[in-house]
Coordinates of C-alpha atoms and ligand atoms in Angstrom, one line a residue:
Chain A
M1 CA -6.6 -22.6 -4.3
S2 CA -7.5 -19.3 -6.1
S3 CA -9.3 -19.4 -9.4
A4 CA -6.1 -17.8 -11.0
M5 CA -4.2 -20.7 -9.7
I6 CA -6.7 -23.2 -11.1
A7 CA -6.5 -21.5 -14.5
L8 CA -2.7 -21.8 -14.3
F9 CA -3.1 -25.5 -13.5
L10 CA -5.4 -26.1 -16.4
D11 CA -3.0 -24.4 -18.7
A12 CA -0.1 -26.4 -17.4
L13 CA -2.1 -29.7 -17.7
W14 CA -3.0 -28.8 -21.2
E15 CA 0.6 -28.1 -22.1
T16 CA 1.7 -31.4 -20.6
L17 CA -0.9 -33.3 -22.5
G18 CA 0.1 -31.5 -25.7
M19 CA 3.8 -32.3 -25.2
V20 CA 3.2 -36.0 -24.3
G21 CA 0.6 -36.4 -27.0
A22 CA 2.7 -34.9 -29.8
A23 CA 5.9 -36.7 -28.8
G24 CA 4.0 -40.0 -28.2
L25 CA 2.3 -39.7 -31.6
I26 CA 5.4 -38.9 -33.6
A27 CA 7.4 -41.6 -31.7
T28 CA 4.8 -44.2 -32.4
V29 CA 4.6 -43.4 -36.1
V30 CA 8.4 -43.3 -36.5
G31 CA 9.1 -46.1 -34.0
L32 CA 6.9 -48.7 -35.5
P33 CA 8.8 -49.0 -38.8
L34 CA 12.1 -48.8 -36.8
G35 CA 10.9 -51.6 -34.6
V36 CA 10.0 -53.6 -37.7
I37 CA 13.4 -53.0 -39.2
L38 CA 15.2 -53.8 -35.9
L39 CA 13.4 -57.1 -35.8
T40 CA 13.3 -58.2 -39.4
T41 CA 16.9 -57.3 -40.3
A42 CA 18.1 -59.7 -37.6
K43 CA 19.9 -62.9 -38.7
G44 CA 17.5 -65.4 -40.2
H45 CA 14.6 -63.0 -40.3
I46 CA 12.7 -61.9 -43.4
F47 CA 14.8 -58.9 -44.2
A48 CA 18.0 -60.2 -42.7
H49 CA 20.8 -57.6 -43.1
A50 CA 23.6 -57.6 -40.7
G51 CA 24.9 -54.1 -41.5
V52 CA 21.5 -52.3 -41.2
N53 CA 20.7 -54.3 -38.1
R54 CA 24.0 -53.4 -36.4
A55 CA 24.0 -49.8 -37.4
L56 CA 20.4 -49.2 -36.3
G57 CA 20.9 -51.1 -33.1
F58 CA 23.9 -49.0 -32.3
V59 CA 22.0 -45.7 -32.8
V60 CA 19.1 -46.9 -30.8
N61 CA 21.3 -48.0 -27.9
A62 CA 23.4 -44.9 -28.0
T63 CA 20.3 -42.6 -27.8
R64 CA 18.7 -44.7 -25.1
S65 CA 21.8 -44.6 -22.9
T66 CA 22.1 -40.8 -23.0
P67 CA 20.5 -39.3 -19.9
F68 CA 17.5 -37.2 -20.9
V69 CA 18.8 -33.9 -19.4
I70 CA 22.0 -34.2 -21.4
L71 CA 20.2 -35.2 -24.6
M72 CA 17.9 -32.1 -24.1
V73 CA 20.8 -29.7 -23.8
A74 CA 22.9 -31.4 -26.5
I75 CA 20.3 -31.1 -29.2
I76 CA 19.4 -27.5 -28.5
P77 CA 20.9 -26.4 -31.9
F78 CA 18.7 -29.0 -33.6
T79 CA 15.7 -28.0 -31.6
R80 CA 16.2 -24.4 -32.6
A81 CA 16.5 -25.4 -36.2
V82 CA 13.2 -27.3 -36.1
V83 CA 10.9 -25.1 -34.0
G84 CA 12.8 -21.8 -34.0
T85 CA 13.3 -21.6 -30.3
S86 CA 14.8 -23.7 -27.5
I87 CA 12.3 -22.9 -24.8
G88 CA 8.6 -23.5 -24.4
T89 CA 6.3 -26.4 -25.0
A90 CA 7.0 -26.8 -28.7
A91 CA 10.7 -26.8 -28.1
A92 CA 10.3 -29.5 -25.4
V93 CA 8.5 -31.8 -27.9
V94 CA 11.7 -32.2 -29.9
P95 CA 14.0 -33.8 -27.3
L96 CA 11.0 -35.8 -25.9
T97 CA 10.4 -37.2 -29.3
I98 CA 14.0 -38.0 -29.9
A99 CA 14.2 -39.8 -26.6
A100 CA 11.0 -41.7 -27.1
I101 CA 11.6 -43.0 -30.6
P102 CA 14.4 -45.5 -29.8
F103 CA 12.7 -46.4 -26.5
I104 CA 9.4 -47.3 -28.2
A105 CA 11.2 -48.9 -31.2
R106 CA 12.8 -51.4 -28.9
L107 CA 9.6 -52.1 -27.1
F108 CA 7.8 -52.6 -30.5
E109 CA 10.6 -54.9 -31.6
Q110 CA 10.3 -57.0 -28.4
A111 CA 6.5 -57.1 -28.8
M112 CA 6.7 -58.4 -32.3
R113 CA 9.5 -60.8 -31.4
E114 CA 7.0 -62.7 -29.2
I115 CA 5.1 -63.8 -32.2
D116 CA 5.3 -67.5 -32.9
P117 CA 7.8 -68.0 -35.9
G118 CA 5.3 -70.7 -37.1
L119 CA 2.9 -67.9 -38.1
I120 CA 5.6 -66.2 -40.3
E121 CA 6.3 -69.6 -41.8
A122 CA 2.7 -70.2 -42.5
L123 CA 2.4 -66.9 -44.3
Q124 CA 5.6 -67.7 -46.3
A125 CA 4.1 -71.1 -47.3
M126 CA 1.0 -69.2 -48.6
G127 CA 3.2 -67.1 -50.9
A128 CA 3.0 -63.9 -48.8
T129 CA 5.5 -61.2 -49.7
R130 CA 7.7 -59.9 -46.9
L131 CA 5.7 -56.7 -46.6
Q132 CA 2.5 -58.7 -46.4
I133 CA 4.1 -60.7 -43.5
V134 CA 4.7 -57.4 -41.7
R135 CA 1.2 -56.1 -42.4
K136 CA -0.8 -59.3 -41.9
V137 CA 1.1 -61.0 -39.1
L138 CA 3.8 -59.0 -37.3
I139 CA 1.7 -55.9 -36.6
P140 CA -1.8 -57.2 -36.1
E141 CA -0.7 -60.3 -34.1
A142 CA 1.5 -58.2 -31.8
L143 CA -1.2 -55.5 -31.4
P144 CA -1.8 -56.1 -27.7
G145 CA 2.0 -55.9 -27.1
L146 CA 2.3 -52.8 -29.3
V147 CA -0.5 -51.0 -27.4
A148 CA 1.3 -51.9 -24.1
A149 CA 4.5 -50.4 -25.5
V150 CA 2.7 -47.2 -26.3
T151 CA 1.3 -47.1 -22.8
V152 CA 4.7 -47.6 -21.2
T153 CA 6.1 -44.9 -23.5
L154 CA 3.4 -42.4 -22.7
V155 CA 3.9 -43.0 -19.0
S156 CA 7.6 -42.4 -19.3
L157 CA 6.9 -39.3 -21.4
I158 CA 4.8 -37.8 -18.7
G159 CA 7.7 -38.1 -16.3
Y160 CA 10.2 -36.7 -18.8
S161 CA 7.9 -33.9 -19.8
A162 CA 7.9 -32.7 -16.2
M163 CA 11.7 -32.7 -16.4
A164 CA 11.6 -30.8 -19.6
G165 CA 9.2 -28.4 -18.0
A166 CA 11.6 -27.8 -15.2
I167 CA 14.1 -26.3 -17.6
G168 CA 11.8 -24.0 -19.3
G169 CA 9.5 -26.3 -21.2
G170 CA 6.2 -25.4 -19.7
G171 CA 3.6 -27.8 -18.4
L172 CA 3.0 -29.3 -15.0
G173 CA 6.7 -29.7 -14.2
D174 CA 7.4 -26.1 -14.9
L175 CA 4.4 -25.1 -12.7
G176 CA 5.7 -27.2 -9.9
I177 CA 9.2 -25.8 -10.0
R178 CA 8.2 -22.1 -10.4
Y179 CA 5.4 -22.0 -7.9
G180 CA 6.0 -24.9 -5.6
Y181 CA 9.8 -24.6 -5.3
Q182 CA 10.9 -21.0 -6.3
R183 CA 7.9 -19.3 -4.6
F184 CA 7.7 -21.9 -1.9
L185 CA 4.1 -23.0 -2.3
P186 CA 4.3 -26.6 -1.2
E187 CA 0.6 -27.1 -1.8
V188 CA 1.1 -26.4 -5.5
M189 CA 4.0 -28.8 -5.6
L190 CA 1.8 -31.4 -4.0
A191 CA -1.1 -30.7 -6.4
V192 CA 1.3 -31.1 -9.3
V193 CA 2.4 -34.5 -8.0
V194 CA -1.2 -35.6 -7.4
V195 CA -2.2 -34.6 -10.9
L196 CA 0.7 -36.4 -12.5
I197 CA -0.1 -39.5 -10.5
V198 CA -3.7 -39.4 -11.6
L199 CA -2.6 -38.8 -15.2
V200 CA -0.3 -41.8 -15.2
Q201 CA -3.0 -43.9 -13.6
F202 CA -5.4 -42.9 -16.2
V203 CA -3.1 -43.6 -19.1
Q204 CA -2.1 -46.9 -17.7
S205 CA -5.7 -48.1 -17.1
A206 CA -6.8 -46.9 -20.6
G207 CA -3.8 -48.8 -22.1
D208 CA -4.5 -51.9 -20.1
A209 CA -8.2 -51.8 -21.2
L210 CA -7.1 -51.6 -24.8
V211 CA -4.7 -54.4 -24.5
R212 CA -7.5 -56.6 -23.1
R213 CA -9.7 -55.5 -25.9
F214 CA -7.2 -56.6 -28.5
S215 CA -6.0 -59.7 -26.8
R216 CA -7.3 -62.9 -28.5
K217 CA -4.8 -65.3 -27.1
Chain B
M1 CA 6.4 -83.8 -78.0
T2 CA 7.2 -86.3 -75.3
S3 CA 3.6 -87.1 -74.8
I4 CA 3.2 -88.2 -78.4
A5 CA 6.4 -90.2 -78.3
N6 CA 5.3 -92.0 -75.2
G7 CA 2.0 -92.9 -76.8
A8 CA -1.6 -92.8 -75.5
G9 CA -1.0 -95.2 -72.5
A10 CA 1.9 -93.1 -71.0
A11 CA 1.6 -92.4 -67.3
P12 CA 0.8 -88.8 -66.5
P13 CA 3.9 -86.9 -65.3
P14 CA 4.4 -87.0 -61.6
M15 CA 3.1 -84.1 -59.5
I16 CA 6.3 -83.8 -57.4
V17 CA 9.8 -84.8 -58.3
L18 CA 12.7 -84.5 -55.9
S19 CA 16.0 -85.2 -57.6
G20 CA 19.4 -85.5 -56.0
L21 CA 18.2 -83.4 -53.0
S22 CA 20.6 -82.6 -50.3
K23 CA 20.5 -80.2 -47.4
V24 CA 23.4 -79.3 -45.2
F25 CA 22.9 -77.1 -42.2
Q26 CA 25.8 -75.2 -40.6
G27 CA 25.4 -76.3 -37.0
P28 CA 27.4 -75.1 -34.0
N29 CA 29.5 -78.3 -34.2
G30 CA 30.2 -78.1 -37.9
P31 CA 28.0 -79.0 -40.9
V32 CA 24.9 -81.3 -40.4
N33 CA 23.8 -83.4 -43.4
A34 CA 20.1 -83.2 -42.7
L35 CA 19.2 -84.7 -46.2
S36 CA 21.4 -86.7 -48.5
D37 CA 20.7 -87.7 -52.1
I38 CA 16.9 -87.8 -51.9
D39 CA 15.1 -89.0 -55.0
I40 CA 11.3 -89.2 -54.8
E41 CA 8.5 -89.1 -57.3
I42 CA 5.0 -88.5 -56.2
G43 CA 2.1 -89.1 -58.6
R44 CA -1.0 -86.9 -59.0
G45 CA -3.7 -87.6 -56.5
E46 CA -1.4 -89.8 -54.5
V47 CA -1.1 -89.7 -50.7
F48 CA 2.6 -90.1 -50.0
G49 CA 3.8 -90.6 -46.5
V50 CA 7.3 -90.0 -45.1
I51 CA 8.1 -91.6 -41.8
G52 CA 11.2 -91.6 -39.6
R53 CA 12.5 -91.2 -36.2
S54 CA 13.0 -87.9 -34.5
G55 CA 15.8 -86.0 -36.2
A56 CA 15.7 -88.2 -39.3
G57 CA 15.1 -85.2 -41.5
K58 CA 11.3 -85.4 -42.1
S59 CA 10.5 -81.7 -41.5
T60 CA 13.5 -80.6 -43.5
L61 CA 12.3 -82.8 -46.4
L62 CA 8.8 -81.4 -46.3
R63 CA 10.0 -77.8 -46.0
C64 CA 12.1 -78.3 -49.1
L65 CA 8.9 -79.1 -51.1
N66 CA 7.8 -75.5 -50.9
L67 CA 11.3 -74.1 -50.4
L68 CA 10.7 -72.9 -46.9
E69 CA 14.1 -74.6 -46.7
R70 CA 16.3 -74.1 -49.7
P71 CA 18.1 -77.3 -50.6
T72 CA 21.9 -77.3 -50.8
M73 CA 21.8 -79.4 -53.9
G74 CA 19.2 -81.0 -56.2
T75 CA 15.9 -79.9 -57.6
V76 CA 12.3 -79.7 -56.4
T77 CA 9.8 -79.9 -59.3
V78 CA 6.2 -79.4 -58.5
A79 CA 3.6 -79.5 -61.3
G80 CA 6.4 -79.5 -63.8
R81 CA 8.1 -76.4 -62.5
D82 CA 11.5 -76.4 -60.9
L83 CA 11.0 -74.3 -57.8
T84 CA 14.7 -73.8 -57.2
R85 CA 15.0 -71.8 -60.3
L86 CA 12.2 -69.3 -59.6
D87 CA 12.7 -65.8 -58.4
R88 CA 11.0 -64.5 -55.3
S89 CA 7.7 -63.5 -56.9
G90 CA 7.6 -66.7 -59.1
L91 CA 8.1 -68.7 -56.0
N92 CA 5.3 -66.9 -54.2
A93 CA 3.0 -67.6 -57.1
A94 CA 4.0 -71.3 -57.0
R95 CA 3.5 -71.5 -53.3
R96 CA -0.2 -70.6 -53.7
E97 CA -0.6 -73.9 -55.5
I98 CA 1.0 -75.8 -52.6
G99 CA -1.1 -75.7 -49.4
M100 CA 0.5 -76.5 -46.0
I101 CA -0.8 -77.5 -42.6
F102 CA 1.2 -77.7 -39.4
Q103 CA 1.5 -79.7 -36.2
H104 CA 0.6 -76.6 -34.1
F105 CA -1.9 -75.3 -36.7
N106 CA -0.3 -71.8 -36.9
L107 CA -3.6 -69.9 -37.0
L108 CA -3.6 -66.2 -36.5
A109 CA -5.0 -65.6 -33.0
G110 CA -6.3 -62.1 -33.9
R111 CA -8.4 -63.3 -36.8
T112 CA -11.7 -65.2 -36.7
V113 CA -12.0 -68.6 -38.3
Y114 CA -13.5 -66.9 -41.4
D115 CA -10.7 -64.3 -41.6
N116 CA -8.1 -67.0 -41.1
V117 CA -9.4 -68.9 -44.1
A118 CA -9.7 -65.6 -46.1
L119 CA -6.1 -64.8 -45.4
P120 CA -4.4 -66.6 -48.4
L121 CA -7.0 -65.0 -50.7
E122 CA -6.3 -61.5 -49.3
L123 CA -2.6 -62.2 -49.9
A124 CA -3.3 -63.2 -53.4
G125 CA -5.2 -59.9 -53.9
A126 CA -8.7 -61.3 -54.1
D127 CA -11.6 -58.8 -53.6
R128 CA -14.3 -59.1 -50.9
A129 CA -16.8 -60.7 -53.3
T130 CA -14.4 -63.4 -54.2
I131 CA -13.6 -64.0 -50.6
A132 CA -17.3 -64.1 -49.6
R133 CA -17.9 -66.6 -52.4
T134 CA -14.9 -68.9 -51.5
V135 CA -14.7 -69.1 -47.8
P136 CA -18.2 -70.4 -46.8
P137 CA -18.0 -73.6 -49.0
L138 CA -14.5 -74.3 -47.5
L139 CA -15.8 -74.0 -44.0
D140 CA -18.6 -76.3 -45.0
L141 CA -16.2 -78.8 -46.5
V142 CA -14.3 -79.0 -43.2
G143 CA -17.5 -78.9 -41.1
L144 CA -17.0 -75.6 -39.4
S145 CA -19.7 -73.4 -40.9
E146 CA -21.1 -72.8 -37.4
R147 CA -17.8 -71.6 -36.1
A148 CA -17.1 -68.9 -38.7
N149 CA -17.0 -66.0 -36.2
Y150 CA -15.1 -67.8 -33.5
Y151 CA -11.5 -67.0 -32.6
P152 CA -9.0 -69.8 -32.7
R153 CA -8.5 -69.8 -28.9
S154 CA -12.1 -71.1 -28.4
L155 CA -11.6 -74.1 -30.7
S156 CA -10.5 -77.6 -30.0
G157 CA -7.3 -79.0 -31.5
G158 CA -9.2 -80.9 -34.1
Q159 CA -11.3 -77.8 -35.1
K160 CA -8.1 -75.7 -35.3
Q161 CA -6.6 -78.2 -37.7
R162 CA -9.8 -78.1 -39.8
V163 CA -9.4 -74.4 -40.0
G164 CA -5.8 -75.0 -41.0
I165 CA -7.0 -77.3 -43.8
A166 CA -9.6 -74.9 -45.0
R167 CA -7.1 -72.2 -45.1
A168 CA -4.6 -74.3 -47.0
L169 CA -7.3 -75.0 -49.6
A170 CA -8.4 -71.4 -50.1
T171 CA -6.2 -70.8 -53.1
N172 CA -7.3 -74.1 -54.6
P173 CA -3.9 -75.8 -54.5
K174 CA -2.9 -79.0 -56.2
V175 CA -0.7 -80.2 -53.4
L176 CA -1.2 -80.3 -49.7
L177 CA 1.8 -80.7 -47.4
C178 CA 1.2 -81.9 -43.9
D179 CA 3.9 -81.5 -41.2
E180 CA 2.9 -83.8 -38.4
A181 CA -0.6 -82.6 -38.8
T182 CA -2.1 -85.0 -36.3
S183 CA 0.7 -85.3 -33.8
A184 CA -0.9 -82.9 -31.4
L185 CA -4.3 -84.6 -31.5
D186 CA -5.8 -87.5 -29.6
P187 CA -6.3 -90.8 -31.5
E188 CA -10.0 -90.2 -32.2
T189 CA -9.5 -86.7 -33.5
T190 CA -6.5 -87.9 -35.5
L191 CA -8.7 -90.4 -37.2
S192 CA -11.3 -87.8 -38.1
I193 CA -8.7 -85.5 -39.6
L194 CA -7.2 -88.4 -41.6
K195 CA -10.7 -89.2 -42.9
L196 CA -11.1 -85.6 -44.0
L197 CA -7.7 -85.7 -45.8
D198 CA -8.8 -88.9 -47.5
K199 CA -12.0 -87.2 -48.6
L200 CA -10.1 -84.3 -50.0
K201 CA -7.9 -86.7 -52.0
R202 CA -11.0 -88.4 -53.5
E203 CA -13.1 -85.3 -54.1
L204 CA -10.6 -82.8 -55.1
G205 CA -7.9 -85.0 -56.5
L206 CA -5.4 -83.4 -54.1
T207 CA -1.9 -84.8 -54.0
I208 CA -1.0 -85.1 -50.3
V209 CA 2.5 -85.4 -48.8
L210 CA 2.5 -86.1 -45.1
I211 CA 5.3 -86.6 -42.7
T212 CA 4.8 -88.4 -39.4
H213 CA 6.6 -90.5 -36.8
E214 CA 3.5 -92.6 -36.4
M215 CA 3.1 -95.7 -38.6
S216 CA -0.6 -95.8 -37.8
V217 CA -1.1 -92.6 -39.7
I218 CA 0.7 -94.0 -42.7
K219 CA -1.3 -97.2 -42.5
E220 CA -4.5 -95.3 -42.3
I221 CA -4.2 -93.1 -45.3
A222 CA -1.0 -93.3 -47.4
D223 CA -0.7 -95.0 -50.7
R224 CA 3.0 -95.1 -50.7
V225 CA 5.6 -94.5 -48.0
A226 CA 9.2 -93.6 -47.8
V227 CA 11.2 -94.4 -44.7
I228 CA 13.8 -91.8 -43.9
D229 CA 16.7 -92.4 -41.5
G230 CA 19.8 -90.2 -41.0
G231 CA 18.7 -88.0 -43.9
R232 CA 18.5 -90.8 -46.4
I233 CA 15.5 -92.7 -47.8
V234 CA 16.2 -96.2 -46.7
E235 CA 13.1 -97.8 -48.1
Q236 CA 10.1 -96.8 -50.1
G237 CA 7.2 -98.5 -51.8
R238 CA 3.5 -99.2 -51.5
V239 CA 2.3 -99.0 -47.9
Y240 CA 1.1 -102.6 -48.1
D241 CA 4.4 -103.9 -49.2
V242 CA 6.5 -101.9 -46.8
L243 CA 4.3 -102.8 -43.8
S244 CA 3.9 -106.5 -44.6
R245 CA 7.6 -107.0 -45.5
P246 CA 9.8 -104.3 -44.0
R247 CA 13.4 -104.8 -45.1
E248 CA 15.3 -102.3 -42.9
A249 CA 15.8 -102.4 -39.2
V250 CA 14.4 -98.9 -38.8
T251 CA 11.3 -99.9 -40.8
R252 CA 10.8 -103.0 -38.7
A253 CA 10.9 -101.0 -35.6
L254 CA 8.4 -98.5 -36.9
V255 CA 6.2 -101.2 -38.4
G256 CA 6.3 -103.2 -35.2
E257 CA 4.6 -100.3 -33.3
V258 CA 1.4 -100.7 -35.3
M259 CA 1.5 -104.3 -36.6
G260 CA 3.0 -106.1 -33.8
H261 CA 3.7 -109.1 -36.1
L262 CA 7.4 -109.0 -35.7
V263 CA 8.6 -111.2 -32.8
P264 CA 11.2 -109.3 -30.9
D265 CA 14.7 -110.8 -31.5
D266 CA 15.3 -111.8 -28.0
L267 CA 12.0 -113.7 -27.8
A268 CA 12.7 -115.4 -31.1
E269 CA 16.1 -116.6 -29.8
R270 CA 14.6 -117.9 -26.6
L271 CA 11.9 -119.7 -28.5
A272 CA 14.4 -121.2 -31.0
G273 CA 16.4 -122.6 -28.2
R274 CA 13.5 -124.4 -26.6
V275 CA 12.1 -126.3 -29.5
P276 CA 14.1 -129.5 -29.9
G277 CA 13.7 -131.0 -33.3
G278 CA 11.5 -128.2 -34.4
A279 CA 11.6 -124.8 -36.0
L280 CA 10.1 -121.4 -35.6
W281 CA 8.5 -120.0 -38.7
R282 CA 6.8 -116.8 -39.4
I283 CA 4.1 -117.2 -42.0
L284 CA 2.7 -114.1 -43.7
F285 CA -0.8 -114.2 -45.1
I286 CA -0.9 -111.6 -47.7
G287 CA -4.0 -110.5 -49.6
E288 CA -6.7 -113.2 -50.0
A289 CA -4.5 -115.9 -48.6
G290 CA -5.3 -114.3 -45.2
Y291 CA -8.5 -116.2 -45.1
E292 CA -7.3 -119.6 -45.8
P293 CA -7.1 -122.3 -43.1
V294 CA -3.5 -123.2 -43.7
I295 CA -2.5 -124.4 -40.3
S296 CA -4.9 -127.2 -39.9
E297 CA -4.1 -128.2 -43.5
L298 CA -0.4 -128.4 -42.8
A299 CA -1.0 -130.5 -39.7
R300 CA -3.2 -133.0 -41.6
R301 CA -1.1 -133.3 -44.8
F302 CA 2.3 -133.5 -43.4
D303 CA 1.7 -135.0 -40.0
I304 CA 3.6 -132.4 -38.1
D305 CA 2.7 -130.5 -34.9
L306 CA 2.2 -126.8 -35.1
N307 CA 2.0 -124.6 -31.9
L308 CA 0.9 -121.1 -32.3
V309 CA 3.3 -118.7 -30.7
H310 CA 2.0 -115.4 -31.9
G311 CA -0.6 -114.3 -34.4
R312 CA -2.3 -111.3 -35.7
I313 CA -4.6 -110.4 -38.6
E314 CA -4.7 -106.8 -39.9
T315 CA -6.1 -104.9 -42.8
I316 CA -3.9 -102.4 -44.5
Q317 CA -5.9 -100.2 -46.9
G318 CA -8.7 -102.8 -47.0
E319 CA -6.4 -105.7 -47.9
P320 CA -6.2 -108.4 -45.3
F321 CA -2.7 -109.1 -43.9
G322 CA -1.9 -111.7 -41.3
S323 CA 1.1 -113.0 -39.6
L324 CA 1.6 -116.1 -37.6
V325 CA 4.6 -117.3 -35.7
V326 CA 4.4 -121.0 -35.2
N327 CA 6.6 -123.6 -33.6
V328 CA 6.6 -126.6 -36.0
I329 CA 7.8 -130.0 -34.8
G330 CA 8.4 -132.9 -37.0
S331 CA 11.1 -134.7 -39.0
E332 CA 13.5 -132.6 -41.1
A333 CA 12.0 -134.2 -44.3
K334 CA 8.5 -133.4 -43.3
L335 CA 9.3 -129.9 -42.4
R336 CA 11.0 -129.4 -45.7
Q337 CA 8.0 -130.7 -47.6
A338 CA 5.7 -128.5 -45.6
L339 CA 7.9 -125.5 -46.4
G340 CA 7.7 -126.4 -50.1
Y341 CA 4.0 -126.6 -49.9
L342 CA 3.7 -123.1 -48.3
K343 CA 5.9 -121.7 -51.1
I344 CA 3.7 -123.2 -53.8
R345 CA 0.7 -121.6 -52.1
H346 CA 2.6 -118.3 -52.4
L347 CA 2.7 -117.8 -48.7
D348 CA 5.7 -116.0 -47.4
V349 CA 7.6 -118.0 -44.8
E350 CA 10.6 -116.9 -42.9
E351 CA 12.5 -119.2 -40.6
I352 CA 13.1 -117.2 -37.5
G353 CA 14.8 -120.0 -35.7
H354 CA 15.8 -123.6 -36.4
V355 CA 17.0 -126.5 -34.3
V356 CA 19.1 -129.2 -35.9
R357 CA 18.6 -132.8 -35.1
D358 CA 21.5 -133.3 -32.8
D359 CA 19.8 -130.5 -30.6
R360 CA 22.7 -128.1 -31.1
A361 CA 20.8 -124.8 -31.4
V362 CA 21.7 -122.5 -34.1
S363 CA 19.9 -119.4 -35.1
Ligands
LIG401 N1 17.9 -74.8 -39.0 C1 18.7 -75.8 -38.7 N2 20.0 -75.6 -38.4 C2 20.8 -76.6 -38.1 N3 20.4 -77.9 -38.0 C3 19.1 -78.2 -38.3 C4 18.2 -77.2 -38.7 N4 17.0 -77.7 -38.9 C5 17.2 -79.0 -38.7 N5 18.5 -79.3 -38.4 C6 19.0 -80.7 -38.1 O1 18.7 -81.5 -39.2 C7 18.3 -82.8 -38.8 C8 16.9 -83.1 -39.3 O2 16.0 -82.3 -38.6 P1 14.4 -82.4 -38.9 O3 13.8 -81.3 -38.1 O4 14.2 -82.4 -40.3 O5 14.1 -83.8 -38.3 P2 12.6 -84.4 -38.1 O6 12.7 -85.8 -38.7 O7 11.5 -83.5 -38.5 O8 12.6 -84.7 -36.5 P3 11.3 -84.5 -35.5 O9 10.5 -85.8 -35.6 O10 12.0 -84.4 -34.2 O11 10.5 -83.3 -35.9 C9 18.5 -82.8 -37.3 O12 19.7 -83.3 -37.0 C10 18.4 -81.3 -36.9 O13 19.1 -81.1 -35.7
LIG402 MG1 9.9 -82.5 -37.5

């Protein structure tokens, strides 16, 4: 591979990391409170509220069941309003984030659902407020599960970012399509796939290591 | 006010008063009356046990004491405050004065022993210095100073419960609620935990309410006991009284497990049928009378034969308690005299079976 090609590769890798990192970060920050709300507004839970629970559940399910390609196109006006353009790396972050938020919120909810209700009860018996229960039990006790959820989300985002790239979003997917497919350079296509595999492997092992690190069960 | 009116010798107000307490759950097959019309008073520094079969309503009752379960009717007064009338923050404050321990300990897996014990203090807004001052003596009290930096997963069941106890005591509560606190532990560990609770009662003047399905736990540490069945208190009183003279069938069954002094009905019937001219008596030796040689005296004084069928001597809270089932054979008149003598001696006698002279067995 020529050094120009290598430079292109590094740029593309960098763009992918940027898209996945930004979308992953925003999704985690927004998804955590949403996950908490999904869980705790359920019947019998600390913030039980049927209306909120049903409404949020519906939005989350609706977003999750929309195919990513359609979501990307459908929200182009919104993307333009946010970043000023509908193509490029920054523009791709918007649909990636929108898709990742409900995804990770559900995973967070499930991770926190695993916590023994006895722990919540113990905190209630100590006179903990409901927010204290969230801060002292739900989040810290579910930490390994939450980290695993972030890992799964990042891995999915790597895949989706390649898709976003394919329709003008930049990054490795874009590189693979433009050089590998349109200019018929199969070795570039292959290299893109290999890099993506390595990236996914790396994220997965780092995530697993963190999960082990936080696991006290 | 009332304290003046009652005079100097008035009993101190009870620590816990449950009054007209009922709890109805909406189950899938209609409403379930988990608790009905419960009235209980628990004194300061008392160990109060609640015993019952599975599903009797024990946990529901205990959880009503700190309003983890809100009663459908009635009031829960702890340290003079009606918890059912408090708002959320008032209730949270009141709960800091009521510690609770659990059958499965409910420790936070992600926190060390030290941090678990510190948790209630953190929740109450204590600063680091206060926590550092409070936690080590508590760990010392429960004998776990060495384990401060361990995580719960590396502790034994008994050690976990000790952490639970230290944690429950962190906010210096007046009351400790124990939900089947020893049911997940082996007999030896159970005993050591009960000893610890007893020490807390004596040294801290803690009022302890414990629920259990094991009479041995009640016998070991409770002062008074209430027997719950089908959501109702069917019997309550001093542990010694309830154990030595259970009135209700449920209580008898539960008492039988530890005391073994109740002859099973079928055995009693069989024995009664096989003693021509005689009777089957159960004699209870309560308190000091437990040590008196009554049997040989009866035989000598009244010229009757006594065959020992079943016997046992126990101590309940340090007081001796014995029960003998004897088959007595002699004339009707002599038996009546002997019975009278036992009554004069304040021994409790119960005729389990009797055989009339013409050998037609009745029971
Ligand atoms: N949340 C609930 N919803 C509906 N019914 C309940 C609920 N909690 C308890 N019950 C019912 O109330 C009754 C009393 O239950 P409780 O748990 O207090 O019994 P228990 O004496 O503690 O039994 P165990 O020894 O098995 O723990 C049972 O019939 C139970 O099915
Ligand atoms: Mg129970």
